[in-house]
PDB file of C-alpha atoms in Angstrom:
ATOM      1  CA  MET A   1     -46.010  15.913  76.380  1.00 36.00           C
ATOM      2  CA  HIS A   2     -47.867  13.633  73.980  1.00 38.00           C
ATOM      3  CA  ARG A   3     -47.264  16.115  71.091  1.00 38.00           C
ATOM      4  CA  PHE A   4     -43.559  16.222  71.886  1.00 33.00           C
ATOM      5  CA  PHE A   5     -43.218  12.441  71.510  1.00 34.00           C
ATOM      6  CA  ALA A   6     -45.275  12.491  68.305  1.00 36.00           C
ATOM      7  CA  ALA A   7     -43.009  15.191  66.840  1.00 35.00           C
ATOM      8  CA  LEU A   8     -39.924  13.274  67.988  1.00 32.00           C
ATOM      9  CA  LEU A   9     -41.184  10.065  66.374  1.00 34.00           C
ATOM     10  CA  LEU A  10     -41.996  11.916  63.153  1.00 35.00           C
ATOM     11  CA  ALA A  11     -38.516  13.470  63.081  1.00 37.00           C
ATOM     12  CA  ALA A  12     -36.924  10.082  63.742  1.00 38.00           C
ATOM     13  CA  ALA A  13     -38.976   8.523  60.946  1.00 39.00           C
ATOM     14  CA  LEU A  14     -38.038  11.287  58.509  1.00 37.00           C
ATOM     15  CA  LEU A  15     -34.339  11.397  59.391  1.00 37.00           C
ATOM     16  CA  PRO A  16     -33.323   8.240  57.500  1.00 41.00           C
ATOM     17  CA  SER A  17     -35.429   9.409  54.559  1.00 46.00           C
ATOM     18  CA  CYS A  18     -33.670  12.793  54.515  1.00 52.00           C
ATOM     19  CA  LYS A  19     -30.246  11.175  54.752  1.00 53.00           C
ATOM     20  CA  LYS A  20     -31.195   8.760  51.977  1.00 53.00           C
ATOM     21  CA  GLN A  21     -32.419  11.691  49.849  1.00 57.00           C
ATOM     22  CA  GLU A  22     -29.215  13.671  50.520  1.00 65.00           C
ATOM     23  CA  LYS A  23     -27.082  10.657  49.584  1.00 63.00           C
ATOM     24  CA  ALA A  24     -29.086  10.080  46.377  1.00 62.00           C
ATOM     25  CA  LEU A  25     -28.840  13.777  45.527  1.00 65.00           C
ATOM     26  CA  SER A  26     -25.104  13.822  46.132  1.00 64.00           C
ATOM     27  CA  SER A  27     -24.658  10.700  43.999  1.00 64.00           C
ATOM     28  CA  ALA A  28     -26.782  12.112  41.146  1.00 65.00           C
ATOM     29  CA  LEU A  29     -24.962  15.457  41.153  1.00 67.00           C
ATOM     30  CA  ASN A  30     -21.599  13.693  41.290  1.00 64.00           C
ATOM     31  CA  THR A  31     -22.565  11.617  38.250  1.00 66.00           C
ATOM     32  CA  VAL A  32     -23.750  14.690  36.319  1.00 66.00           C
ATOM     33  CA  SER A  33     -20.587  16.620  37.181  1.00 59.00           C
ATOM     34  CA  GLN A  34     -18.456  13.829  35.685  1.00 63.00           C
ATOM     35  CA  VAL A  35     -20.205  14.118  32.313  1.00 68.00           C
ATOM     36  CA  ALA A  36     -18.261  16.347  29.918  1.00 73.00           C
ATOM     37  CA  GLU A  37     -21.281  17.239  27.797  1.00 81.00           C
ATOM     38  CA  LEU A  38     -25.019  16.964  28.193  1.00 80.00           C
ATOM     39  CA  GLY A  39     -26.233  16.631  24.597  1.00 82.00           C
ATOM     40  CA  THR A  40     -29.917  17.465  24.593  1.00 84.00           C
ATOM     41  CA  VAL A  41     -30.732  18.126  20.915  1.00 92.00           C
ATOM     42  CA  GLU A  42     -29.607  16.404  17.762  1.00 93.00           C
ATOM     43  CA  TYR A  43     -30.655  17.418  14.258  1.00 92.00           C
ATOM     44  CA  THR A  44     -29.912  16.488  10.695  1.00 93.00           C
ATOM     45  CA  PHE A  45     -30.061  19.493   8.393  1.00 90.00           C
ATOM     46  CA  THR A  46     -30.192  19.257   4.615  1.00 90.00           C
ATOM     47  CA  LYS A  47     -29.629  22.322   2.475  1.00 87.00           C
ATOM     48  CA  LEU A  48     -29.237  23.071  -1.190  1.00 86.00           C
ATOM     49  CA  TYR A  49     -26.596  25.485  -2.411  1.00 82.00           C
ATOM     50  CA  ALA A  50     -25.712  26.771  -5.841  1.00 82.00           C
ATOM     51  CA  ALA A  51     -22.269  26.613  -7.417  1.00 76.00           C
ATOM     52  CA  ASP A  52     -21.470  28.961 -10.269  1.00 76.00           C
ATOM     53  CA  GLY A  53     -18.272  28.586 -12.252  1.00 67.00           C
ATOM     54  CA  ASN A  54     -18.891  31.228 -14.880  1.00 65.00           C
ATOM     55  CA  ALA A  55     -16.242  33.688 -15.978  1.00 68.00           C
ATOM     56  CA  TRP A  56     -16.724  36.575 -18.399  1.00 64.00           C
ATOM     57  CA  TYR A  57     -13.728  35.532 -20.505  1.00 66.00           C
ATOM     58  CA  GLU A  58     -14.824  31.918 -21.122  1.00 72.00           C
ATOM     59  CA  TYR A  59     -17.401  30.739 -23.626  1.00 77.00           C
ATOM     60  CA  GLY A  60     -20.280  28.760 -22.121  1.00 75.00           C
ATOM     61  CA  THR A  61     -21.747  28.314 -18.668  1.00 79.00           C
ATOM     62  CA  ARG A  62     -21.192  26.055 -15.687  1.00 80.00           C
ATOM     63  CA  LYS A  63     -23.758  25.780 -12.940  1.00 85.00           C
ATOM     64  CA  ALA A  64     -24.485  23.195 -10.328  1.00 83.00           C
ATOM     65  CA  LEU A  65     -26.893  22.675  -7.496  1.00 86.00           C
ATOM     66  CA  TYR A  66     -25.499  20.682  -4.579  1.00 86.00           C
ATOM     67  CA  GLU A  67     -27.225  19.069  -1.640  1.00 89.00           C
ATOM     68  CA  ALA A  68     -25.406  18.911   1.690  1.00 89.00           C
ATOM     69  CA  GLU A  69     -26.332  17.193   4.920  1.00 92.00           C
ATOM     70  CA  ALA A  70     -25.045  18.072   8.376  1.00 93.00           C
ATOM     71  CA  HIS A  71     -25.457  16.238  11.669  1.00 95.00           C
ATOM     72  CA  VAL A  72     -25.581  18.687  14.563  1.00 95.00           C
ATOM     73  CA  LYS A  73     -25.683  18.145  18.318  1.00 95.00           C
ATOM     74  CA  ALA A  74     -26.246  20.947  20.832  1.00 94.00           C
ATOM     75  CA  GLY A  75     -26.350  20.920  24.582  1.00 93.00           C
ATOM     76  CA  ILE A  76     -24.609  21.982  27.748  1.00 91.00           C
ATOM     77  CA  LYS A  77     -20.872  21.671  28.379  1.00 91.00           C
ATOM     78  CA  MET A  78     -20.689  20.416  31.929  1.00 86.00           C
ATOM     79  CA  ASN A  79     -17.022  21.093  32.640  1.00 83.00           C
ATOM     80  CA  GLY A  80     -16.882  23.194  35.780  1.00 77.00           C
ATOM     81  CA  PHE A  81     -20.278  21.966  36.967  1.00 79.00           C
ATOM     82  CA  ASP A  82     -20.244  20.910  40.596  1.00 78.00           C
ATOM     83  CA  GLN A  83     -22.583  20.842  43.576  1.00 79.00           C
ATOM     84  CA  SER A  84     -21.990  24.551  44.207  1.00 83.00           C
ATOM     85  CA  ARG A  85     -24.096  25.234  41.070  1.00 86.00           C
ATOM     86  CA  VAL A  86     -27.108  23.730  42.872  1.00 86.00           C
ATOM     87  CA  GLN A  87     -28.782  25.564  45.733  1.00 87.00           C
ATOM     88  CA  ILE A  88     -31.457  23.864  47.840  1.00 85.00           C
ATOM     89  CA  ASP A  89     -33.551  25.766  50.341  1.00 84.00           C
ATOM     90  CA  GLY A  90     -34.016  23.290  53.183  1.00 79.00           C
ATOM     91  CA  GLN A  91     -37.170  24.982  54.462  1.00 83.00           C
ATOM     92  CA  THR A  92     -39.129  25.450  51.243  1.00 86.00           C
ATOM     93  CA  GLY A  93     -37.626  22.632  49.168  1.00 81.00           C
ATOM     94  CA  GLU A  94     -36.898  25.130  46.366  1.00 88.00           C
ATOM     95  CA  VAL A  95     -34.037  24.022  44.110  1.00 88.00           C
ATOM     96  CA  THR A  96     -32.047  26.351  41.857  1.00 91.00           C
ATOM     97  CA  VAL A  97     -29.648  24.933  39.270  1.00 91.00           C
ATOM     98  CA  VAL A  98     -27.311  27.271  37.363  1.00 92.00           C
ATOM     99  CA  LEU A  99     -26.009  25.975  34.034  1.00 92.00           C
ATOM    100  CA  PRO A 100     -23.944  27.511  31.242  1.00 93.00           C
ATOM    101  CA  HIS A 101     -25.817  28.444  28.058  1.00 94.00           C
ATOM    102  CA  ALA A 102     -26.239  25.759  25.415  1.00 94.00           C
ATOM    103  CA  GLU A 103     -23.760  25.589  22.600  1.00 92.00           C
ATOM    104  CA  LEU A 104     -22.836  23.504  19.590  1.00 93.00           C
ATOM    105  CA  LEU A 105     -21.314  20.227  20.775  1.00 93.00           C
ATOM    106  CA  SER A 106     -20.674  18.627  17.398  1.00 94.00           C
ATOM    107  CA  PHE A 107     -21.049  19.451  13.722  1.00 94.00           C
ATOM    108  CA  HIS A 108     -20.394  16.843  11.044  1.00 94.00           C
ATOM    109  CA  MET A 109     -20.918  17.039   7.294  1.00 91.00           C
ATOM    110  CA  PRO A 110     -20.162  13.599   5.859  1.00 91.00           C
ATOM    111  CA  PRO A 111     -18.399  14.001   2.493  1.00 86.00           C
ATOM    112  CA  GLU A 112     -20.569  11.268   0.981  1.00 88.00           C
ATOM    113  CA  LYS A 113     -23.646  13.369   1.840  1.00 88.00           C
ATOM    114  CA  ILE A 114     -22.478  16.299  -0.312  1.00 84.00           C
ATOM    115  CA  HIS A 115     -23.449  15.606  -3.893  1.00 83.00           C
ATOM    116  CA  PRO A 116     -24.657  17.419  -7.012  1.00 83.00           C
ATOM    117  CA  VAL A 117     -28.385  17.393  -7.634  1.00 87.00           C
ATOM    118  CA  TYR A 118     -28.169  19.304 -10.898  1.00 86.00           C
ATOM    119  CA  THR A 119     -25.226  20.184 -13.154  1.00 83.00           C
ATOM    120  CA  HIS A 120     -25.240  22.202 -16.366  1.00 82.00           C
ATOM    121  CA  VAL A 121     -22.082  22.602 -18.456  1.00 83.00           C
ATOM    122  CA  ASP A 122     -22.163  23.881 -22.033  1.00 83.00           C
ATOM    123  CA  GLY A 123     -20.027  25.632 -24.606  1.00 76.00           C
ATOM    124  CA  LEU A 124     -16.304  25.086 -24.265  1.00 78.00           C
ATOM    125  CA  ARG A 125     -16.402  24.595 -20.516  1.00 76.00           C
ATOM    126  CA  ASP A 126     -15.133  21.699 -18.424  1.00 78.00           C
ATOM    127  CA  ASN A 127     -16.933  20.101 -15.484  1.00 79.00           C
ATOM    128  CA  PHE A 128     -16.165  21.358 -12.010  1.00 75.00           C
ATOM    129  CA  SER A 129     -12.781  20.090 -10.809  1.00 80.00           C
ATOM    130  CA  ALA A 130     -12.277  18.249  -7.521  1.00 82.00           C
ATOM    131  CA  GLU A 131     -10.586  21.373  -6.137  1.00 88.00           C
ATOM    132  CA  GLU A 132     -13.587  23.527  -7.075  1.00 82.00           C
ATOM    133  CA  GLN A 133     -15.964  20.995  -5.546  1.00 81.00           C
ATOM    134  CA  LEU A 134     -13.928  21.059  -2.310  1.00 84.00           C
ATOM    135  CA  LYS A 135     -14.142  24.863  -2.277  1.00 85.00           C
ATOM    136  CA  PHE A 136     -17.920  24.669  -2.764  1.00 82.00           C
ATOM    137  CA  SER A 137     -18.154  22.129   0.087  1.00 83.00           C
ATOM    138  CA  GLN A 138     -16.242  24.478   2.393  1.00 87.00           C
ATOM    139  CA  GLN A 139     -18.590  27.315   1.450  1.00 85.00           C
ATOM    140  CA  ALA A 140     -21.561  25.033   2.071  1.00 85.00           C
ATOM    141  CA  GLU A 141     -20.233  24.134   5.532  1.00 87.00           C
ATOM    142  CA  LYS A 142     -19.795  27.806   6.401  1.00 89.00           C
ATOM    143  CA  ALA A 143     -23.336  28.550   5.184  1.00 87.00           C
ATOM    144  CA  MET A 144     -24.730  25.536   7.069  1.00 88.00           C
ATOM    145  CA  ARG A 145     -23.057  26.641  10.334  1.00 89.00           C
ATOM    146  CA  ALA A 146     -24.546  30.121   9.907  1.00 90.00           C
ATOM    147  CA  TYR A 147     -27.940  28.546   9.272  1.00 89.00           C
ATOM    148  CA  VAL A 148     -27.681  26.400  12.428  1.00 89.00           C
ATOM    149  CA  ASP A 149     -26.881  29.517  14.460  1.00 87.00           C
ATOM    150  CA  SER A 150     -30.052  31.178  13.131  1.00 90.00           C
ATOM    151  CA  THR A 151     -32.324  28.341  14.313  1.00 91.00           C
ATOM    152  CA  ASP A 152     -33.795  27.809  17.786  1.00 92.00           C
ATOM    153  CA  ILE A 153     -31.569  24.781  18.418  1.00 94.00           C
ATOM    154  CA  PHE A 154     -29.868  26.405  21.432  1.00 94.00           C
ATOM    155  CA  LYS A 155     -33.179  27.432  23.021  1.00 95.00           C
ATOM    156  CA  GLU A 156     -34.458  23.900  22.528  1.00 95.00           C
ATOM    157  CA  ALA A 157     -31.265  22.453  24.016  1.00 95.00           C
ATOM    158  CA  GLU A 158     -31.744  24.634  27.112  1.00 94.00           C
ATOM    159  CA  ARG A 159     -35.425  23.655  27.423  1.00 95.00           C
ATOM    160  CA  ASN A 160     -34.439  19.990  27.243  1.00 93.00           C
ATOM    161  CA  ALA A 161     -31.680  20.465  29.825  1.00 92.00           C
ATOM    162  CA  GLU A 162     -34.223  22.145  32.101  1.00 93.00           C
ATOM    163  CA  MET A 163     -36.612  19.180  31.676  1.00 93.00           C
ATOM    164  CA  TYR A 164     -33.737  16.784  32.373  1.00 89.00           C
ATOM    165  CA  PHE A 165     -32.852  18.453  35.675  1.00 88.00           C
ATOM    166  CA  LYS A 166     -36.491  18.801  36.739  1.00 90.00           C
ATOM    167  CA  SER A 167     -36.989  15.100  36.026  1.00 88.00           C
ATOM    168  CA  MET A 168     -33.806  14.181  37.908  1.00 85.00           C
ATOM    169  CA  PHE A 169     -34.889  16.151  40.988  1.00 84.00           C
ATOM    170  CA  SER A 170     -38.408  14.744  40.686  1.00 86.00           C
ATOM    171  CA  HIS A 171     -36.963  11.231  40.930  1.00 83.00           C
ATOM    172  CA  LEU A 172     -35.101  12.387  44.037  1.00 82.00           C
ATOM    173  CA  GLY A 173     -38.375  13.439  45.680  1.00 83.00           C
ATOM    174  CA  TYR A 174     -38.516  17.152  44.834  1.00 82.00           C
ATOM    175  CA  GLU A 175     -41.562  18.707  43.212  1.00 82.00           C
ATOM    176  CA  PRO A 176     -40.809  19.647  39.574  1.00 75.00           C
ATOM    177  CA  GLU A 177     -42.469  23.054  40.120  1.00 84.00           C
ATOM    178  CA  SER A 178     -39.964  23.797  42.882  1.00 86.00           C
ATOM    179  CA  VAL A 179     -36.965  23.316  40.570  1.00 90.00           C
ATOM    180  CA  THR A 180     -35.676  26.393  38.747  1.00 90.00           C
ATOM    181  CA  VAL A 181     -32.980  26.078  36.099  1.00 93.00           C
ATOM    182  CA  THR A 182     -31.186  29.235  34.994  1.00 92.00           C
ATOM    183  CA  PHE A 183     -28.508  29.747  32.360  1.00 93.00           C
ATOM    184  CA  GLU A 184     -25.578  32.116  32.549  1.00 88.00           C
TER     185      GLU A 184
END
């Protein structure tokens, strides 16, 4: 009989704590689900690219080396995320969070950050026109986007999102080791 009352008292003591934890969890997940994007990685890339304006029928050469800078943010798009993407095993305390794969959230190449580092024009040639420079900038942006895709930025964004969710659940009283984040 004594054990029964001890168990009952323990359950009564834990009940408000569980309700408080459930309310905090619900509030945290509601807040996260209202965020459109979870930006977890931001980089500034700088690349050099060559511009060649030579033609076989013109006398002289035109070459330029341009530097371009891009500001890139990657992370998780949270549209469609709701509490159904989080499973909690009440007995073991294991938490599973399912997120979409990371993707590029923003890409910006400021025009003032695209400038020639080296230019060589000789013979009867003119400097590169504004139209040619715009074309080179567009080619540089295409090359920079391809370069970003070849980096580990998306893996890093997913690792950071995983750390974010483990930290969030840790603050809610769950053990970080019991939180599993998967991407689909």
